[in-house]
mmCIF file of N, CA and C in Angstrom:
data_model
loop_
_atom_site.group_PDB
_atom_site.id
_atom_site.type_symbol
_atom_site.label_atom_id
_atom_site.label_comp_id
_atom_site.label_asym_id
_atom_site.label_seq_id
_atom_site.Cartn_x
_atom_site.Cartn_y
_atom_site.Cartn_z
ATOM 1 N N GLN A 20 -54.921 -36.380 -11.900
ATOM 2 C CA GLN A 20 -53.805 -37.582 -11.538
ATOM 3 C C GLN A 20 -52.260 -37.008 -12.041
ATOM 4 N N VAL A 21 -51.160 -36.996 -11.451
ATOM 5 C CA VAL A 21 -50.180 -36.390 -11.681
ATOM 6 C C VAL A 21 -49.366 -37.246 -12.743
ATOM 7 N N GLN A 22 -48.979 -36.745 -13.869
ATOM 8 C CA GLN A 22 -48.028 -37.757 -14.768
ATOM 9 C C GLN A 22 -46.710 -37.144 -14.840
ATOM 10 N N LEU A 23 -45.922 -37.901 -14.516
ATOM 11 C CA LEU A 23 -44.458 -37.731 -14.784
ATOM 12 C C LEU A 23 -43.750 -38.261 -15.938
ATOM 13 N N VAL A 24 -43.345 -37.505 -16.984
ATOM 14 C CA VAL A 24 -42.856 -38.117 -18.067
ATOM 15 C C VAL A 24 -41.044 -37.713 -18.227
ATOM 16 N N GLU A 25 -40.500 -38.827 -18.270
ATOM 17 C CA GLU A 25 -38.808 -39.106 -18.227
ATOM 18 C C GLU A 25 -38.376 -38.986 -19.565
ATOM 19 N N SER A 26 -37.463 -38.577 -19.540
ATOM 20 C CA SER A 26 -36.451 -38.249 -21.254
ATOM 21 C C SER A 26 -35.090 -38.126 -20.668
ATOM 22 N N GLY A 27 -34.495 -38.318 -21.974
ATOM 23 C CA GLY A 27 -32.916 -38.260 -21.534
ATOM 24 C C GLY A 27 -32.175 -39.783 -21.489
ATOM 25 N N GLY A 28 -32.751 -40.882 -21.823
ATOM 26 C CA GLY A 28 -31.890 -41.887 -21.341
ATOM 27 C C GLY A 28 -31.103 -42.462 -22.605
ATOM 28 N N GLY A 29 -30.542 -43.098 -22.563
ATOM 29 C CA GLY A 29 -29.693 -43.519 -24.072
ATOM 30 C C GLY A 29 -28.489 -44.752 -23.517
ATOM 31 N N SER A 30 -27.707 -44.573 -24.937
ATOM 32 C CA SER A 30 -26.463 -45.457 -24.615
ATOM 33 C C SER A 30 -25.397 -44.842 -24.692
ATOM 34 N N VAL A 31 -24.514 -45.382 -23.597
ATOM 35 C CA VAL A 31 -23.049 -44.237 -23.411
ATOM 36 C C VAL A 31 -22.226 -45.096 -23.145
ATOM 37 N N GLN A 32 -20.862 -44.745 -23.604
ATOM 38 C CA GLN A 32 -20.016 -45.612 -23.088
ATOM 39 C C GLN A 32 -19.231 -45.395 -21.636
ATOM 40 N N ALA A 33 -18.820 -46.203 -20.977
ATOM 41 C CA ALA A 33 -18.432 -45.987 -19.551
ATOM 42 C C ALA A 33 -17.390 -44.849 -19.684
ATOM 43 N N GLY A 34 -17.849 -44.347 -18.591
ATOM 44 C CA GLY A 34 -16.911 -42.936 -18.266
ATOM 45 C C GLY A 34 -17.782 -41.944 -18.753
ATOM 46 N N GLY A 35 -18.692 -42.090 -19.769
ATOM 47 C CA GLY A 35 -19.808 -40.774 -20.045
ATOM 48 C C GLY A 35 -20.551 -40.465 -19.464
ATOM 49 N N SER A 36 -21.306 -39.549 -20.006
ATOM 50 C CA SER A 36 -22.264 -38.757 -19.188
ATOM 51 C C SER A 36 -23.520 -38.719 -20.068
ATOM 52 N N LEU A 37 -24.817 -38.663 -19.115
ATOM 53 C CA LEU A 37 -26.056 -38.350 -19.735
ATOM 54 C C LEU A 37 -26.851 -37.502 -18.602
ATOM 55 N N LYS A 38 -27.842 -36.882 -19.124
ATOM 56 C CA LYS A 38 -28.677 -36.036 -18.494
ATOM 57 C C LYS A 38 -30.042 -36.224 -18.473
ATOM 58 N N LEU A 39 -30.795 -37.030 -17.364
ATOM 59 C CA LEU A 39 -32.108 -37.325 -17.553
ATOM 60 C C LEU A 39 -32.950 -36.073 -17.224
ATOM 61 N N SER A 40 -34.090 -36.014 -17.476
ATOM 62 C CA SER A 40 -35.187 -35.000 -17.156
ATOM 63 C C SER A 40 -36.553 -35.621 -17.077
ATOM 64 N N CYS A 41 -37.352 -35.139 -16.090
ATOM 65 C CA CYS A 41 -38.464 -35.839 -15.657
ATOM 66 C C CYS A 41 -39.750 -34.386 -15.838
ATOM 67 N N ALA A 42 -40.197 -34.229 -16.362
ATOM 68 C CA ALA A 42 -41.471 -33.318 -17.052
ATOM 69 C C ALA A 42 -42.701 -33.657 -15.879
ATOM 70 N N ALA A 43 -42.972 -32.989 -14.825
ATOM 71 C CA ALA A 43 -44.115 -33.111 -14.155
ATOM 72 C C ALA A 43 -45.552 -32.366 -14.588
ATOM 73 N N SER A 44 -46.785 -32.676 -14.208
ATOM 74 C CA SER A 44 -47.797 -32.185 -15.026
ATOM 75 C C SER A 44 -48.206 -31.427 -13.875
ATOM 76 N N VAL A 45 -47.904 -31.174 -12.582
ATOM 77 C CA VAL A 45 -48.062 -30.335 -11.558
ATOM 78 C C VAL A 45 -46.867 -29.602 -10.973
ATOM 79 N N PRO A 46 -47.235 -28.624 -10.313
ATOM 80 C CA PRO A 46 -46.007 -27.751 -9.739
ATOM 81 C C PRO A 46 -45.183 -28.728 -8.919
ATOM 82 N N ILE A 47 -43.674 -28.451 -8.849
ATOM 83 C CA ILE A 47 -43.344 -29.475 -8.187
ATOM 84 C C ILE A 47 -43.495 -28.918 -6.262
ATOM 85 N N SER A 48 -44.039 -27.867 -5.979
ATOM 86 C CA SER A 48 -44.490 -27.521 -4.900
ATOM 87 C C SER A 48 -45.537 -28.352 -4.514
ATOM 88 N N SER A 49 -46.267 -28.967 -5.095
ATOM 89 C CA SER A 49 -47.372 -29.985 -4.830
ATOM 90 C C SER A 49 -47.078 -31.371 -4.341
ATOM 91 N N THR A 50 -45.491 -31.269 -4.470
ATOM 92 C CA THR A 50 -45.017 -32.087 -3.818
ATOM 93 C C THR A 50 -44.145 -31.901 -2.789
ATOM 94 N N CYS A 51 -44.156 -33.322 -1.842
ATOM 95 C CA CYS A 51 -43.058 -33.240 -0.899
ATOM 96 C C CYS A 51 -41.722 -33.500 -0.952
ATOM 97 N N GLY A 52 -41.672 -34.195 -2.051
ATOM 98 C CA GLY A 52 -40.316 -34.260 -2.754
ATOM 99 C C GLY A 52 -40.266 -35.235 -3.998
ATOM 100 N N MET A 53 -39.418 -35.460 -4.802
ATOM 101 C CA MET A 53 -39.217 -35.907 -5.909
ATOM 102 C C MET A 53 -37.805 -36.742 -5.840
ATOM 103 N N ASP A 54 -38.215 -38.025 -6.686
ATOM 104 C CA ASP A 54 -36.913 -39.257 -6.475
ATOM 105 C C ASP A 54 -36.592 -39.939 -7.958
ATOM 106 N N TRP A 55 -35.258 -40.265 -7.665
ATOM 107 C CA TRP A 55 -35.084 -41.174 -8.999
ATOM 108 C C TRP A 55 -34.763 -42.512 -8.587
ATOM 109 N N TYR A 56 -35.486 -43.463 -9.190
ATOM 110 C CA TYR A 56 -35.485 -45.044 -8.891
ATOM 111 C C TYR A 56 -34.670 -45.659 -10.403
ATOM 112 N N ARG A 57 -33.721 -46.762 -9.900
ATOM 113 C CA ARG A 57 -33.398 -47.326 -10.898
ATOM 114 C C ARG A 57 -33.702 -48.827 -10.962
ATOM 115 N N GLN A 58 -34.057 -49.566 -11.913
ATOM 116 C CA GLN A 58 -34.153 -51.162 -11.693
ATOM 117 C C GLN A 58 -33.588 -51.718 -12.887
ATOM 118 N N ALA A 59 -32.672 -52.478 -12.667
ATOM 119 C CA ALA A 59 -31.581 -53.586 -13.180
ATOM 120 C C ALA A 59 -32.529 -54.549 -13.656
ATOM 121 N N PRO A 60 -32.129 -55.305 -14.744
ATOM 122 C CA PRO A 60 -32.679 -56.937 -14.776
ATOM 123 C C PRO A 60 -32.374 -57.673 -14.192
ATOM 124 N N GLY A 61 -33.351 -58.377 -13.492
ATOM 125 C CA GLY A 61 -33.412 -59.169 -12.312
ATOM 126 C C GLY A 61 -32.576 -58.677 -11.194
ATOM 127 N N LYS A 62 -33.162 -57.468 -10.910
ATOM 128 C CA LYS A 62 -32.472 -56.962 -9.753
ATOM 129 C C LYS A 62 -33.891 -55.874 -9.255
ATOM 130 N N GLU A 63 -33.564 -55.902 -7.740
ATOM 131 C CA GLU A 63 -34.971 -55.294 -7.150
ATOM 132 C C GLU A 63 -34.716 -53.435 -7.667
ATOM 133 N N ARG A 64 -36.120 -52.769 -7.585
ATOM 134 C CA ARG A 64 -35.825 -51.602 -7.651
ATOM 135 C C ARG A 64 -34.927 -50.951 -6.526
ATOM 136 N N GLU A 65 -33.905 -49.702 -6.949
ATOM 137 C CA GLU A 65 -33.385 -48.914 -5.656
ATOM 138 C C GLU A 65 -33.014 -47.522 -5.811
ATOM 139 N N LEU A 66 -33.774 -46.975 -5.094
ATOM 140 C CA LEU A 66 -33.670 -45.379 -4.743
ATOM 141 C C LEU A 66 -32.228 -45.003 -5.006
ATOM 142 N N VAL A 67 -32.278 -44.173 -6.177
ATOM 143 C CA VAL A 67 -30.594 -43.482 -6.570
ATOM 144 C C VAL A 67 -30.655 -42.147 -5.959
ATOM 145 N N SER A 68 -31.575 -41.431 -5.855
ATOM 146 C CA SER A 68 -31.640 -39.947 -5.404
ATOM 147 C C SER A 68 -32.767 -39.322 -4.932
ATOM 148 N N THR A 69 -32.842 -38.385 -3.990
ATOM 149 C CA THR A 69 -34.221 -37.716 -3.550
ATOM 150 C C THR A 69 -33.855 -36.305 -3.507
ATOM 151 N N ILE A 70 -34.672 -35.685 -3.496
ATOM 152 C CA ILE A 70 -34.793 -34.198 -3.300
ATOM 153 C C ILE A 70 -36.057 -33.571 -2.655
ATOM 154 N N SER A 71 -35.813 -32.762 -1.471
ATOM 155 C CA SER A 71 -37.057 -32.297 -1.072
ATOM 156 C C SER A 71 -37.438 -30.916 -1.472
ATOM 157 N N ASN A 72 -38.829 -30.876 -1.186
ATOM 158 C CA ASN A 72 -38.918 -29.614 -1.414
ATOM 159 C C ASN A 72 -38.238 -28.226 -1.261
ATOM 160 N N GLY A 73 -37.598 -28.279 -0.122
ATOM 161 C CA GLY A 73 -36.417 -27.266 0.574
ATOM 162 C C GLY A 73 -34.863 -27.535 -0.221
ATOM 163 N N GLY A 74 -35.100 -28.390 -1.014
ATOM 164 C CA GLY A 74 -33.722 -28.738 -1.848
ATOM 165 C C GLY A 74 -32.584 -29.488 -1.222
ATOM 166 N N THR A 75 -33.355 -30.141 -0.300
ATOM 167 C CA THR A 75 -32.266 -31.050 0.510
ATOM 168 C C THR A 75 -31.880 -32.417 -0.497
ATOM 169 N N THR A 76 -30.730 -32.614 -0.603
ATOM 170 C CA THR A 76 -30.846 -33.942 -1.491
ATOM 171 C C THR A 76 -30.106 -35.345 -0.796
ATOM 172 N N THR A 77 -30.367 -36.331 -1.215
ATOM 173 C CA THR A 77 -29.784 -37.358 -0.782
ATOM 174 C C THR A 77 -29.334 -38.403 -2.163
ATOM 175 N N TYR A 78 -28.332 -39.579 -1.814
ATOM 176 C CA TYR A 78 -27.984 -40.114 -2.887
ATOM 177 C C TYR A 78 -27.652 -41.469 -2.300
ATOM 178 N N ALA A 79 -27.841 -42.511 -3.186
ATOM 179 C CA ALA A 79 -27.182 -43.992 -2.804
ATOM 180 C C ALA A 79 -25.995 -43.936 -2.805
ATOM 181 N N ASP A 80 -25.068 -44.663 -2.249
ATOM 182 C CA ASP A 80 -23.481 -44.755 -2.137
ATOM 183 C C ASP A 80 -22.813 -44.885 -3.276
ATOM 184 N N SER A 81 -23.724 -45.904 -4.187
ATOM 185 C CA SER A 81 -23.012 -46.347 -5.445
ATOM 186 C C SER A 81 -23.204 -44.880 -6.638
ATOM 187 N N VAL A 82 -23.571 -44.011 -6.328
ATOM 188 C CA VAL A 82 -23.727 -42.646 -7.328
ATOM 189 C C VAL A 82 -23.469 -41.670 -6.693
ATOM 190 N N LYS A 83 -23.154 -41.553 -5.506
ATOM 191 C CA LYS A 83 -22.493 -40.366 -4.763
ATOM 192 C C LYS A 83 -20.961 -39.771 -5.647
ATOM 193 N N ASP A 84 -21.326 -38.480 -5.441
ATOM 194 C CA ASP A 84 -20.247 -37.699 -6.366
ATOM 195 C C ASP A 84 -20.168 -38.003 -7.814
ATOM 196 N N ARG A 85 -20.880 -38.856 -8.343
ATOM 197 C CA ARG A 85 -20.794 -39.001 -9.774
ATOM 198 C C ARG A 85 -22.258 -38.358 -10.312
ATOM 199 N N PHE A 86 -23.260 -38.541 -9.577
ATOM 200 C CA PHE A 86 -24.598 -38.014 -10.013
ATOM 201 C C PHE A 86 -25.174 -36.709 -9.197
ATOM 202 N N THR A 87 -25.938 -35.956 -9.897
ATOM 203 C CA THR A 87 -26.495 -34.470 -9.193
ATOM 204 C C THR A 87 -27.792 -34.650 -9.498
ATOM 205 N N ILE A 88 -28.891 -34.604 -8.675
ATOM 206 C CA ILE A 88 -30.177 -34.143 -8.697
ATOM 207 C C ILE A 88 -30.282 -32.844 -8.431
ATOM 208 N N SER A 89 -31.267 -32.141 -9.441
ATOM 209 C CA SER A 89 -31.623 -30.655 -9.424
ATOM 210 C C SER A 89 -33.243 -30.611 -9.803
ATOM 211 N N GLN A 90 -33.568 -29.630 -9.677
ATOM 212 C CA GLN A 90 -35.199 -29.252 -10.043
ATOM 213 C C GLN A 90 -35.274 -27.851 -10.494
ATOM 214 N N ASP A 91 -36.162 -27.898 -11.439
ATOM 215 C CA ASP A 91 -36.464 -26.415 -11.671
ATOM 216 C C ASP A 91 -38.056 -26.276 -11.770
ATOM 217 N N ASN A 92 -38.084 -25.688 -10.731
ATOM 218 C CA ASN A 92 -39.912 -25.373 -10.400
ATOM 219 C C ASN A 92 -40.154 -24.835 -11.295
ATOM 220 N N ALA A 93 -39.834 -23.839 -12.141
ATOM 221 C CA ALA A 93 -40.594 -23.114 -13.372
ATOM 222 C C ALA A 93 -41.214 -23.585 -14.336
ATOM 223 N N LYS A 94 -39.763 -24.475 -14.305
ATOM 224 C CA LYS A 94 -40.538 -25.695 -15.661
ATOM 225 C C LYS A 94 -41.010 -27.093 -15.342
ATOM 226 N N ARG A 95 -40.932 -26.962 -13.965
ATOM 227 C CA ARG A 95 -41.677 -28.245 -13.187
ATOM 228 C C ARG A 95 -41.073 -29.679 -13.738
ATOM 229 N N THR A 96 -39.854 -29.407 -13.805
ATOM 230 C CA THR A 96 -38.874 -30.459 -14.262
ATOM 231 C C THR A 96 -37.767 -30.928 -13.276
ATOM 232 N N LEU A 97 -37.618 -32.257 -13.496
ATOM 233 C CA LEU A 97 -36.725 -32.992 -12.123
ATOM 234 C C LEU A 97 -35.927 -33.167 -13.253
ATOM 235 N N TYR A 98 -34.366 -33.425 -12.760
ATOM 236 C CA TYR A 98 -33.581 -33.750 -13.264
ATOM 237 C C TYR A 98 -32.348 -34.830 -12.699
ATOM 238 N N LEU A 99 -31.569 -35.362 -13.255
ATOM 239 C CA LEU A 99 -30.389 -35.930 -12.702
ATOM 240 C C LEU A 99 -29.189 -36.297 -13.825
ATOM 241 N N GLN A 100 -27.839 -35.185 -13.599
ATOM 242 C CA GLN A 100 -26.901 -35.662 -14.195
ATOM 243 C C GLN A 100 -26.466 -36.567 -13.757
ATOM 244 N N MET A 101 -25.909 -37.266 -14.945
ATOM 245 C CA MET A 101 -25.347 -38.660 -14.305
ATOM 246 C C MET A 101 -23.830 -38.658 -15.080
ATOM 247 N N ASN A 102 -22.665 -38.415 -14.340
ATOM 248 C CA ASN A 102 -21.216 -38.390 -14.999
ATOM 249 C C ASN A 102 -20.727 -39.578 -14.498
ATOM 250 N N SER A 103 -19.352 -39.822 -15.353
ATOM 251 C CA SER A 103 -18.714 -41.349 -14.968
ATOM 252 C C SER A 103 -19.364 -42.581 -14.742
ATOM 253 N N LEU A 104 -20.326 -42.732 -15.887
ATOM 254 C CA LEU A 104 -20.824 -43.888 -15.795
ATOM 255 C C LEU A 104 -20.143 -45.191 -15.894
ATOM 256 N N LYS A 105 -20.850 -46.204 -15.111
ATOM 257 C CA LYS A 105 -19.968 -47.511 -15.220
ATOM 258 C C LYS A 105 -21.325 -48.409 -15.708
ATOM 259 N N THR A 106 -20.604 -49.612 -16.206
ATOM 260 C CA THR A 106 -21.215 -50.334 -16.556
ATOM 261 C C THR A 106 -22.709 -50.605 -15.368
ATOM 262 N N GLU A 107 -22.324 -50.720 -14.577
ATOM 263 C CA GLU A 107 -23.523 -51.014 -13.345
ATOM 264 C C GLU A 107 -24.380 -50.004 -13.453
ATOM 265 N N ASP A 108 -24.720 -49.132 -13.750
ATOM 266 C CA ASP A 108 -25.695 -48.310 -13.760
ATOM 267 C C ASP A 108 -26.594 -48.480 -14.607
ATOM 268 N N THR A 109 -26.028 -49.478 -15.400
ATOM 269 C CA THR A 109 -27.238 -49.891 -16.938
ATOM 270 C C THR A 109 -28.596 -50.121 -15.875
ATOM 271 N N ALA A 110 -29.546 -49.732 -16.333
ATOM 272 C CA ALA A 110 -30.990 -49.720 -15.535
ATOM 273 C C ALA A 110 -31.859 -48.744 -16.601
ATOM 274 N N MET A 111 -33.180 -49.415 -16.016
ATOM 275 C CA MET A 111 -34.357 -48.619 -16.209
ATOM 276 C C MET A 111 -34.568 -47.564 -15.047
ATOM 277 N N TYR A 112 -34.533 -46.347 -15.659
ATOM 278 C CA TYR A 112 -34.638 -45.119 -14.779
ATOM 279 C C TYR A 112 -35.807 -44.258 -14.474
ATOM 280 N N TYR A 113 -36.607 -44.760 -13.439
ATOM 281 C CA TYR A 113 -37.957 -43.913 -12.887
ATOM 282 C C TYR A 113 -37.760 -42.605 -12.145
ATOM 283 N N CYS A 114 -38.717 -41.642 -12.538
ATOM 284 C CA CYS A 114 -39.037 -40.423 -11.552
ATOM 285 C C CYS A 114 -39.973 -41.149 -10.804
ATOM 286 N N ALA A 115 -39.902 -40.458 -9.835
ATOM 287 C CA ALA A 115 -41.060 -40.565 -8.809
ATOM 288 C C ALA A 115 -41.423 -39.237 -8.079
ATOM 289 N N ALA A 116 -42.668 -39.007 -7.607
ATOM 290 C CA ALA A 116 -43.001 -37.761 -6.661
ATOM 291 C C ALA A 116 -43.853 -38.467 -5.656
ATOM 292 N N ARG A 117 -43.681 -37.749 -4.438
ATOM 293 C CA ARG A 117 -44.325 -38.282 -3.377
ATOM 294 C C ARG A 117 -45.502 -36.496 -3.133
ATOM 295 N N VAL A 118 -46.283 -36.982 -3.945
ATOM 296 C CA VAL A 118 -47.616 -35.810 -3.883
ATOM 297 C C VAL A 118 -48.237 -35.431 -2.773
ATOM 298 N N LYS A 119 -48.367 -34.269 -2.370
ATOM 299 C CA LYS A 119 -48.874 -33.976 -1.164
ATOM 300 C C LYS A 119 -50.557 -34.452 -1.097
ATOM 301 N N LYS A 120 -50.874 -34.901 -0.165
ATOM 302 C CA LYS A 120 -52.358 -35.225 0.041
ATOM 303 C C LYS A 120 -53.055 -34.113 1.174
ATOM 304 N N TYR A 121 -54.211 -33.867 0.614
ATOM 305 C CA TYR A 121 -55.192 -32.950 1.488
ATOM 306 C C TYR A 121 -56.374 -33.765 1.920
ATOM 307 N N THR A 122 -56.472 -33.486 3.207
ATOM 308 C CA THR A 122 -57.338 -34.641 4.083
ATOM 309 C C THR A 122 -57.997 -33.318 5.132
ATOM 310 N N LEU A 123 -59.405 -33.281 5.211
ATOM 311 C CA LEU A 123 -60.212 -32.293 6.170
ATOM 312 C C LEU A 123 -59.251 -31.399 6.482
ATOM 313 N N GLY A 124 -58.414 -30.805 5.311
ATOM 314 C CA GLY A 124 -57.736 -29.307 5.822
ATOM 315 C C GLY A 124 -56.365 -29.698 6.136
ATOM 316 N N ILE A 125 -55.847 -30.743 6.326
ATOM 317 C CA ILE A 125 -54.675 -30.987 6.722
ATOM 318 C C ILE A 125 -53.735 -31.698 5.652
ATOM 319 N N THR A 126 -52.566 -31.336 5.583
ATOM 320 C CA THR A 126 -52.013 -31.542 4.262
ATOM 321 C C THR A 126 -50.645 -32.897 4.645
ATOM 322 N N ARG A 127 -50.928 -33.846 4.019
ATOM 323 C CA ARG A 127 -49.775 -34.860 4.191
ATOM 324 C C ARG A 127 -48.858 -35.220 3.563
ATOM 325 N N CYS A 128 -47.569 -35.804 3.727
ATOM 326 C CA CYS A 128 -46.907 -36.267 2.831
ATOM 327 C C CYS A 128 -46.863 -37.977 3.086
ATOM 328 N N PRO A 129 -46.786 -38.515 1.551
ATOM 329 C CA PRO A 129 -47.030 -40.180 2.263
ATOM 330 C C PRO A 129 -45.614 -40.696 1.937
ATOM 331 N N ASP A 130 -45.415 -41.390 3.025
ATOM 332 C CA ASP A 130 -43.975 -41.950 3.079
ATOM 333 C C ASP A 130 -43.195 -42.697 1.742
ATOM 334 N N ALA A 131 -44.157 -43.154 0.969
ATOM 335 C CA ALA A 131 -43.868 -43.698 -0.073
ATOM 336 C C ALA A 131 -44.057 -42.812 -1.555
ATOM 337 N N PRO A 132 -43.520 -42.785 -2.758
ATOM 338 C CA PRO A 132 -43.970 -42.035 -4.104
ATOM 339 C C PRO A 132 -45.441 -42.444 -4.528
ATOM 340 N N ASN A 133 -46.085 -41.817 -4.901
ATOM 341 C CA ASN A 133 -47.502 -42.106 -5.114
ATOM 342 C C ASN A 133 -47.590 -41.539 -6.703
ATOM 343 N N ALA A 134 -46.939 -41.249 -7.139
ATOM 344 C CA ALA A 134 -46.761 -41.143 -8.650
ATOM 345 C C ALA A 134 -45.406 -41.558 -9.101
ATOM 346 N N TRP A 135 -45.728 -42.167 -10.469
ATOM 347 C CA TRP A 135 -44.416 -42.404 -11.383
ATOM 348 C C TRP A 135 -44.550 -42.496 -12.646
ATOM 349 N N GLY A 136 -43.042 -42.221 -13.206
ATOM 350 C CA GLY A 136 -43.109 -42.414 -14.301
ATOM 351 C C GLY A 136 -42.926 -43.491 -15.406
ATOM 352 N N GLN A 137 -42.877 -43.202 -16.881
ATOM 353 C CA GLN A 137 -43.083 -44.894 -17.151
ATOM 354 C C GLN A 137 -41.482 -45.239 -17.345
ATOM 355 N N GLY A 138 -40.619 -44.184 -17.152
ATOM 356 C CA GLY A 138 -39.232 -44.820 -17.351
ATOM 357 C C GLY A 138 -38.533 -44.870 -18.236
ATOM 358 N N THR A 139 -37.204 -44.459 -18.198
ATOM 359 C CA THR A 139 -36.104 -44.313 -19.504
ATOM 360 C C THR A 139 -34.864 -45.124 -19.287
ATOM 361 N N GLN A 140 -34.605 -45.743 -20.358
ATOM 362 C CA GLN A 140 -33.345 -46.857 -20.135
ATOM 363 C C GLN A 140 -32.223 -46.022 -20.587
ATOM 364 N N VAL A 141 -31.298 -46.636 -19.575
ATOM 365 C CA VAL A 141 -29.908 -46.014 -19.440
ATOM 366 C C VAL A 141 -28.758 -47.437 -19.908
ATOM 367 N N THR A 142 -28.066 -47.208 -20.864
ATOM 368 C CA THR A 142 -27.308 -48.502 -21.059
ATOM 369 C C THR A 142 -25.817 -47.734 -21.435
ATOM 370 N N VAL A 143 -24.905 -48.822 -20.347
ATOM 371 C CA VAL A 143 -23.394 -48.065 -20.222
ATOM 372 C C VAL A 143 -22.797 -49.441 -20.831
ATOM 373 N N SER A 144 -22.091 -49.125 -21.714
ATOM 374 C CA SER A 144 -21.276 -50.382 -22.274
ATOM 375 C C SER A 144 -19.634 -50.197 -22.000
ATOM 376 N N SER A 145 -19.106 -51.046 -21.689
ATOM 377 C CA SER A 145 -17.760 -51.096 -21.641
ATOM 378 C C SER A 145 -16.430 -50.821 -22.872
#
């Protein structure tokens, strides 16, 4: 069972920065990629950013040019650097992984995350 543990959330004023971390219990190479999601009260969970094993990154339009996803393979840790935070960034942030599956000698990548962290709260005040 893959475990993901987020940290780094907190309260910050608009315009400030936070860096989230997600420690994985398995090597990042065991995944096809890792993601950051967020869910604000009363809203659906949304994909914030992704990073593939090869380092390819994607961002939601709402966070592009403000957030940066990265990973440290040696530390088995995923990061999300969040700058120029806005009140609308207030949400619970979740780390997720698409862990490889091995079936009959074939490696498969799941279409959706199959491992989740417990979340870390980010609150941005005006």
